[in-house]
mmCIF file of C-alpha atoms in Angstrom:
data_model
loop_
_atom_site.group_PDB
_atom_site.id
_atom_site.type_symbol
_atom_site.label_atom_id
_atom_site.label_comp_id
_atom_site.label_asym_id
_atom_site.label_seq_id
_atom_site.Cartn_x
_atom_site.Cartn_y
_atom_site.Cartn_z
ATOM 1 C CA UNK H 1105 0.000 0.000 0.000
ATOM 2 C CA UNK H 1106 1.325 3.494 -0.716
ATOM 3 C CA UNK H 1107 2.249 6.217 2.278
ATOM 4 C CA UNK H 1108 -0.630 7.568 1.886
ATOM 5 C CA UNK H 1109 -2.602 4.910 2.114
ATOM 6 C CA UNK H 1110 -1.148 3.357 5.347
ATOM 7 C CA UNK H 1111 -1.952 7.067 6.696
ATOM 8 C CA UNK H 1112 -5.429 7.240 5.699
ATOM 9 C CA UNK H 1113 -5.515 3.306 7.115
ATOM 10 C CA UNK H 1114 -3.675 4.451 10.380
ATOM 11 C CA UNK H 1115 -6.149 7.406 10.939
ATOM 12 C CA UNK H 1116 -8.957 4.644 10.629
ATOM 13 C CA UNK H 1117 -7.333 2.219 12.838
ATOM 14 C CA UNK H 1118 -7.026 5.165 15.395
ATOM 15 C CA UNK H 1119 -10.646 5.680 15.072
ATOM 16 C CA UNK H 1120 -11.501 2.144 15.948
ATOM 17 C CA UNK H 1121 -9.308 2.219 18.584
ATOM 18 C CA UNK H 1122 -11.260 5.407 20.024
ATOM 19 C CA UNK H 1123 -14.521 3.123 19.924
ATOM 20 C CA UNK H 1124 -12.712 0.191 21.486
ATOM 21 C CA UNK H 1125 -10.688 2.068 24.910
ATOM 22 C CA UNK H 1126 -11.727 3.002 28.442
ATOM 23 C CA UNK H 1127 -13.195 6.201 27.963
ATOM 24 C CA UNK H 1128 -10.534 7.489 30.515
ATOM 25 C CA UNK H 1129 -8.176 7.035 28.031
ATOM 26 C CA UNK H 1130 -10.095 8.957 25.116
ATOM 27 C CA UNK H 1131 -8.699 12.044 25.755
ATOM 28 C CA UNK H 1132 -5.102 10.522 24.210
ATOM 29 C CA UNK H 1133 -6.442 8.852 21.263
ATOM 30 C CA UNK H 1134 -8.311 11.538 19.849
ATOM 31 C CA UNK H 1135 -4.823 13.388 20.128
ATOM 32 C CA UNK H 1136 -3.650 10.568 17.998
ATOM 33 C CA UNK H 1137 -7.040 10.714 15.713
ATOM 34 C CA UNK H 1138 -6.318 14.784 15.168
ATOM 35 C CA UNK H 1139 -2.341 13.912 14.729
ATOM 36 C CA UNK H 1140 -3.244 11.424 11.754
ATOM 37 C CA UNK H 1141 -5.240 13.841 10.242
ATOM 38 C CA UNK H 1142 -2.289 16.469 10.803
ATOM 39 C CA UNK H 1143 0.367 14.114 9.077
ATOM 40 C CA UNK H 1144 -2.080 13.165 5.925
ATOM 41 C CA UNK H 1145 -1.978 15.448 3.372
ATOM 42 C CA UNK H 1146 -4.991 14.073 1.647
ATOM 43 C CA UNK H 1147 -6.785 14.481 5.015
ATOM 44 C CA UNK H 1148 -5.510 17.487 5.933
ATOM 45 C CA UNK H 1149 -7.413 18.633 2.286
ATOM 46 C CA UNK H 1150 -10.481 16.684 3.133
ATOM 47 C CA UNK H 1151 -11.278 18.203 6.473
ATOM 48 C CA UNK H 1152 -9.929 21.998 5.137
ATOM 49 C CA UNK H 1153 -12.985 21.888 2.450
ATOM 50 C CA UNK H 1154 -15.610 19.978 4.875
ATOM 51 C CA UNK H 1155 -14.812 23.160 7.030
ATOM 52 C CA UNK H 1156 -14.524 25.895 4.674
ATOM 53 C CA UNK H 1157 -17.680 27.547 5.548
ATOM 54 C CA UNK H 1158 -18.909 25.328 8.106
ATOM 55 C CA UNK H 1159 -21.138 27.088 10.735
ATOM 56 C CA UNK H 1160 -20.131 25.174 14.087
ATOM 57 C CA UNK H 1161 -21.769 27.738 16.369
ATOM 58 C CA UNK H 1162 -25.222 27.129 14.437
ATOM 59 C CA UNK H 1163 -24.080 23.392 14.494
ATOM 60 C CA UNK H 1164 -23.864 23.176 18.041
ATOM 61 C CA UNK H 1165 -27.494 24.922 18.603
ATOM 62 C CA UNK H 1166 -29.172 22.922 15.979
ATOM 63 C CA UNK H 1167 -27.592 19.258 16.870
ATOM 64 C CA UNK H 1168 -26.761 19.185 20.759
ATOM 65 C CA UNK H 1169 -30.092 19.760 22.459
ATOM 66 C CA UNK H 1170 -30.180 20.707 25.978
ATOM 67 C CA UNK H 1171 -33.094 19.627 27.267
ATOM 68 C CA UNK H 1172 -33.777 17.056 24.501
ATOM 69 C CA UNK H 1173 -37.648 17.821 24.551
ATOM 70 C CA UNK H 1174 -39.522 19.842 26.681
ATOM 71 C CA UNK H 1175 -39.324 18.312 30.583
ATOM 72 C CA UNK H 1176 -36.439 16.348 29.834
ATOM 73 C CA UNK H 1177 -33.721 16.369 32.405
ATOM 74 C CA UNK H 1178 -30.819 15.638 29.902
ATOM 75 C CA UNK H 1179 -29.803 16.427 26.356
ATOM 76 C CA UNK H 1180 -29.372 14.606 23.059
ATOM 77 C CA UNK H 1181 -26.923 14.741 20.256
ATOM 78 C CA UNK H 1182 -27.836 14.418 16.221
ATOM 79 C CA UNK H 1183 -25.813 14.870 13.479
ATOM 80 C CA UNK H 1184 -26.045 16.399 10.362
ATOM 81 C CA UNK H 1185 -27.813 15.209 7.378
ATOM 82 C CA UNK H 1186 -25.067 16.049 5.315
ATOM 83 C CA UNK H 1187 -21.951 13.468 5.352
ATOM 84 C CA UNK H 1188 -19.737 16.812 4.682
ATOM 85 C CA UNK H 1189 -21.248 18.105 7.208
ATOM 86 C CA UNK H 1190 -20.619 15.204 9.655
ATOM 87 C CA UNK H 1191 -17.137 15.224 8.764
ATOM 88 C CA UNK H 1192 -17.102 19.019 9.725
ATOM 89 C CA UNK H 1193 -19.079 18.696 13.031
ATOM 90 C CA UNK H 1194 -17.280 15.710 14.346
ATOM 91 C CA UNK H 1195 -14.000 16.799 13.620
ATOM 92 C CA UNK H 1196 -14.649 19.942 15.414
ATOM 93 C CA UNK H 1197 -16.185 18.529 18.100
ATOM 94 C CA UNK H 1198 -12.709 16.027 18.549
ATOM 95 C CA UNK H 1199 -10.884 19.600 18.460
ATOM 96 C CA UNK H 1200 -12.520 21.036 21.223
ATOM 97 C CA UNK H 1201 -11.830 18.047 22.709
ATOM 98 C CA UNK H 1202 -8.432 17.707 22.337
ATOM 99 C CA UNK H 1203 -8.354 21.834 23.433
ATOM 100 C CA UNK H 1204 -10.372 21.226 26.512
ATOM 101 C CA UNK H 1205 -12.898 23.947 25.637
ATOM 102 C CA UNK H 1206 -15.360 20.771 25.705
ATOM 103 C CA UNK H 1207 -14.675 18.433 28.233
ATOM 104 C CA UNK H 1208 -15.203 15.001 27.225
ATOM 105 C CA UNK H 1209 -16.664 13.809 30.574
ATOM 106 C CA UNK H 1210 -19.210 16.602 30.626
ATOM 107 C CA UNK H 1211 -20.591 16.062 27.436
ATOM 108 C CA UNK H 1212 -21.457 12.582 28.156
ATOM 109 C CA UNK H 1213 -23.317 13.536 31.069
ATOM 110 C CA UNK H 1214 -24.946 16.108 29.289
ATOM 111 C CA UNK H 1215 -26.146 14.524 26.206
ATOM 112 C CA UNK H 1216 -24.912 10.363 26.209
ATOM 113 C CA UNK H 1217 -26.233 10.338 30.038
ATOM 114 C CA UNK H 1218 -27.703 6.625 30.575
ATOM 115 C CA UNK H 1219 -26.847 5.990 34.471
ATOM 116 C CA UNK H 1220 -24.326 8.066 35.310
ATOM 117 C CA UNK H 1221 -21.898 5.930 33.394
ATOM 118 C CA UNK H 1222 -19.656 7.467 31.887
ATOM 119 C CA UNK H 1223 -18.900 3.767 30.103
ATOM 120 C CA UNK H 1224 -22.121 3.233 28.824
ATOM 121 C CA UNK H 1225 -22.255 6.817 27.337
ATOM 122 C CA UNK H 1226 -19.145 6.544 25.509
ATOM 123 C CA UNK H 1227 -20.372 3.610 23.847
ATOM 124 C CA UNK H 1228 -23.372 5.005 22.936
ATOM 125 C CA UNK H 1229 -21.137 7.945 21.714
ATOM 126 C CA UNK H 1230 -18.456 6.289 19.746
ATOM 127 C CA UNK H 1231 -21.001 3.922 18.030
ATOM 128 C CA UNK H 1232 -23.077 7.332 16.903
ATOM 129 C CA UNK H 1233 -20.554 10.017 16.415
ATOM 130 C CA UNK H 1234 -17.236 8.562 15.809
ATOM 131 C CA UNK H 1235 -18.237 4.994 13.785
ATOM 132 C CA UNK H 1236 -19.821 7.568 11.270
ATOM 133 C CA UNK H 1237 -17.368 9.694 11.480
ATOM 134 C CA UNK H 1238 -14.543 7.059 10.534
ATOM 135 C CA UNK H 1239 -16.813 4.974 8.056
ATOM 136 C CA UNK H 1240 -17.941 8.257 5.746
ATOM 137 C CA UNK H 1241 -13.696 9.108 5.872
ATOM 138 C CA UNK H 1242 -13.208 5.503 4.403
ATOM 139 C CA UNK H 1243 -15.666 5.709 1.715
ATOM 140 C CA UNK H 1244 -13.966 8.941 0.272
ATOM 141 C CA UNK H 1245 -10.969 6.805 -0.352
ATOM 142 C CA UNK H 1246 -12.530 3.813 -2.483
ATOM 143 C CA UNK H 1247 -8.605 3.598 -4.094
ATOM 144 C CA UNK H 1248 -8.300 1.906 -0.875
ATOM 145 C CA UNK H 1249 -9.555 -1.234 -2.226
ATOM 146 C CA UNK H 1250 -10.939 -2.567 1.413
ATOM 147 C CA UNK H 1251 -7.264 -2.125 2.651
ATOM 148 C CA UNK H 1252 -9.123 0.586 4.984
ATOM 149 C CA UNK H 1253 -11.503 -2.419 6.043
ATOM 150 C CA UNK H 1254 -8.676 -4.973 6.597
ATOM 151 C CA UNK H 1255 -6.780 -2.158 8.904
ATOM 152 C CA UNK H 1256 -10.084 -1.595 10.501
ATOM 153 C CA UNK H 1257 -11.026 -5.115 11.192
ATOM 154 C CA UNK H 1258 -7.759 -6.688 12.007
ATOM 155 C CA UNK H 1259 -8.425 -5.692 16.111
ATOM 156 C CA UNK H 1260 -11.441 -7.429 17.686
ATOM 157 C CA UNK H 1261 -14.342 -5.209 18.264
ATOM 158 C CA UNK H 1262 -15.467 -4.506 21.604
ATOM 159 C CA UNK H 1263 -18.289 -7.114 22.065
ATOM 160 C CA UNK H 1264 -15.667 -9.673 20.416
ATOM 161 C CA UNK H 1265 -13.053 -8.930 22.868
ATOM 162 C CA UNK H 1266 -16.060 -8.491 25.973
ATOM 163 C CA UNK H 1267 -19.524 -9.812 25.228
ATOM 164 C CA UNK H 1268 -20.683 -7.709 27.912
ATOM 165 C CA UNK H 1269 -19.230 -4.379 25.872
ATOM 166 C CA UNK H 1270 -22.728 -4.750 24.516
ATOM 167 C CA UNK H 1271 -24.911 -3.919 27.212
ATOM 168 C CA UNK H 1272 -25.136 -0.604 27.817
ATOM 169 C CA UNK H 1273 -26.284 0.085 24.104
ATOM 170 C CA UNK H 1274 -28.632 -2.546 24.107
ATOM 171 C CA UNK H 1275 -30.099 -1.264 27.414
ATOM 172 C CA UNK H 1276 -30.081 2.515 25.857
ATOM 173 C CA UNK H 1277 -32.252 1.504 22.465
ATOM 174 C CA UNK H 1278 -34.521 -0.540 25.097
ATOM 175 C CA UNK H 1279 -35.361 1.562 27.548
ATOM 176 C CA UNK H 1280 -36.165 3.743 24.142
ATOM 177 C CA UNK H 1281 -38.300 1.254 22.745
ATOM 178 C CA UNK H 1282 -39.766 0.955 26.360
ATOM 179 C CA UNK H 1283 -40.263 4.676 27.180
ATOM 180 C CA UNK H 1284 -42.143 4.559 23.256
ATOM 181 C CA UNK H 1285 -45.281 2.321 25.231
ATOM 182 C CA UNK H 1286 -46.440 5.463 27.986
ATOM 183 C CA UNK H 1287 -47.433 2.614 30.565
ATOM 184 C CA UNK H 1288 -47.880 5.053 33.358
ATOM 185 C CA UNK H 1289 -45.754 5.629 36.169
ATOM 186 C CA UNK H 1290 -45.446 2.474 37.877
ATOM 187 C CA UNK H 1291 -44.518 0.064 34.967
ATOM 188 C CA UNK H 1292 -42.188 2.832 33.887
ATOM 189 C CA UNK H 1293 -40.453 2.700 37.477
ATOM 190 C CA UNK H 1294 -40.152 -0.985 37.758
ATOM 191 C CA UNK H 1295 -38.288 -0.826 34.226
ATOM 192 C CA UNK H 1296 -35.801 1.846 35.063
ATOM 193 C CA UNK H 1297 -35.121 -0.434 38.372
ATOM 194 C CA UNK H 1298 -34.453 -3.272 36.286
ATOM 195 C CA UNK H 1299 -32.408 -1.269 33.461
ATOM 196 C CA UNK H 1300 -30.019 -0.461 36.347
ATOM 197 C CA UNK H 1301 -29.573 -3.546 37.695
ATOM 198 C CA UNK H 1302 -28.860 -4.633 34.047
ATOM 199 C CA UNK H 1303 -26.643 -2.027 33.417
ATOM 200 C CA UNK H 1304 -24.850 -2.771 36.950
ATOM 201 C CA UNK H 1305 -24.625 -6.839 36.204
ATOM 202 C CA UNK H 1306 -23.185 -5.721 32.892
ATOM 203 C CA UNK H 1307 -20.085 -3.672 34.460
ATOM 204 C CA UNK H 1308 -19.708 -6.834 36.832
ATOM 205 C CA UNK H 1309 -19.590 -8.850 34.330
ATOM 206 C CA UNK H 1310 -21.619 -10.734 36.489
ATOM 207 C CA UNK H 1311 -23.683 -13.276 34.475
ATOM 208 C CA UNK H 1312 -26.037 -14.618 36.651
ATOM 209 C CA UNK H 1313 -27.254 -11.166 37.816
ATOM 210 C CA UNK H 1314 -27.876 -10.123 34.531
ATOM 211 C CA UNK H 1315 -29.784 -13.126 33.830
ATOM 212 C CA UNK H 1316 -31.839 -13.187 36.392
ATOM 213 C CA UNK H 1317 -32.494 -9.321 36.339
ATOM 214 C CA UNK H 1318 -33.541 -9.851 32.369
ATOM 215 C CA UNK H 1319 -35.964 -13.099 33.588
ATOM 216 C CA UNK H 1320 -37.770 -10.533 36.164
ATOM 217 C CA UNK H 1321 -37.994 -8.043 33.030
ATOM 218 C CA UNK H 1322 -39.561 -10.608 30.669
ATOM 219 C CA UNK H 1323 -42.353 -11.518 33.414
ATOM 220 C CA UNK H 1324 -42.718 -7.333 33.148
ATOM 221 C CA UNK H 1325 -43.311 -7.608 29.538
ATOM 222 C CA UNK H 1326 -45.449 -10.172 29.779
ATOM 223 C CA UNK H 1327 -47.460 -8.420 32.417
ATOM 224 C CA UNK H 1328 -48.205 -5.361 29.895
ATOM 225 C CA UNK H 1329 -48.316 -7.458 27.194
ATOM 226 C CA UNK H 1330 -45.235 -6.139 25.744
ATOM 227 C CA UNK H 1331 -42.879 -8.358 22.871
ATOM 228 C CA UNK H 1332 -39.781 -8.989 24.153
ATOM 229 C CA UNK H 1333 -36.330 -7.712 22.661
ATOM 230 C CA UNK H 1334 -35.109 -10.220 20.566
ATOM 231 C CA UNK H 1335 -31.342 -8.752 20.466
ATOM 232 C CA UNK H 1336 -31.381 -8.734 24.585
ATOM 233 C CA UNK H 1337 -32.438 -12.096 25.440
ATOM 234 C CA UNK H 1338 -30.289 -13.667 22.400
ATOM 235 C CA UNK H 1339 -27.355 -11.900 24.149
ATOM 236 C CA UNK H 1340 -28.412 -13.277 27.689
ATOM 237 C CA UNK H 1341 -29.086 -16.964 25.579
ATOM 238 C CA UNK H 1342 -25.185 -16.754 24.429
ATOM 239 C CA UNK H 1343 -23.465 -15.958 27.513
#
């Protein structure tokens, strides 16, 4: 593969290794992320015209949301429609990042929030900012040939490496798809009980908790007559 190529390949490698650390530890690889882009001349050119006109101040109003709907207690985050534009956004988003001016554990809190957890919220981040992110960078480069895709897939993924890496965005999208039903305030309660012991088994890595937290939330389902989520109990049936 040509320079070039192994640059564009090592700034998507470093982007997969974002989605794959201890969030404590973000803070040095998007320093590496913003340091590939820095030694890539083709990437350096990419993000210069994404840029070039880019409103970020109007980005940040129209796609970080704080509340995220009227009476909500925390925000959400969106990103453009535009894949410039999400090349713009997120990189300027990693650059605040990297300058401090946005502090990484903040704006998980603010607008990833599930739990407190900061490791739950960035996976939920890195799997809807920065997989994006990296994935509309490789297809601008089809002369890769899938080299970008070998580079990218040669390190296990996160629920490869740890099955439970899965759980806190599984538990996000269901306490969405939950939240969607408007059972009232007691049903909703007993979920959100459950959701955290879920969530809690999961950092444990504690098997039989989660299992037996999941079997008292499929008797809820059943109760309100409610289908169960095929992609959580599969996950439970594989452990």
């Amino acid at each position: 593969m040509e320079e070039k190529y192994e640059r564009i390949a090592r700034f998507l490698e470093s982007c997969t290794s974002l989605m794959q650390c201890d969030y404590r530890l973000a803070g040095a690889k998007i320093t590496e992320i913003l340091q590939d882009i820095a030694s890539s001349k083709e990437l350096t050119q990419l993000f210069t015209a994404v840029t070039k006109g880019f409103n970020y101040a109007a980005a940040n109003r129209d796609y970080l949301r704080y509340p995220a709907s009227p009476g909500a207690t925390h925000g959400a985050a969106y990103l453009p429609a535009e894949r410039k534009d999400v090349l713009a956004f997120v990189f300027c988003l990693l650059v605040e990042f990297d300058a401090g001016t946005k502090k990484l554990d903040d704006f998980l809190l603010r607008y990833f929030y599930v739990d407190g957890s900061y490791t739950a919220g960035f996976l939920i981040f890195t799997d809807r900012v920065i997989k994006p992110f990296r994935d509309i960078v490789a297809d601008c480069f089809p002369e890769l040939s899938g080299a970008a895709e070998t580079h990218v897939a040669e390190a296990p993924g996160p629920a490869e490496a740890d099955p439970f890496a899965r759980v806190p965005a599984m538990i996000a999208a269901e306490r969405t798809r939950f939240a969607s039903f408007s059972l009232g305030e007691e049903g909703s309660a007993a979920a959100q009980l459950i959701f955290t012991g879920l969530l809690s088994a999961g950092e444990r890595r504690d098997t039989a908790a989660f299992t037996a937290m999941l079997a008292g939330y499929k008797y809820l389902l059943r109760f309100y007559g409610i289908n169960e989520p095929t992609d959580l109990f599969a996950f439970a049936a594989s452990l």
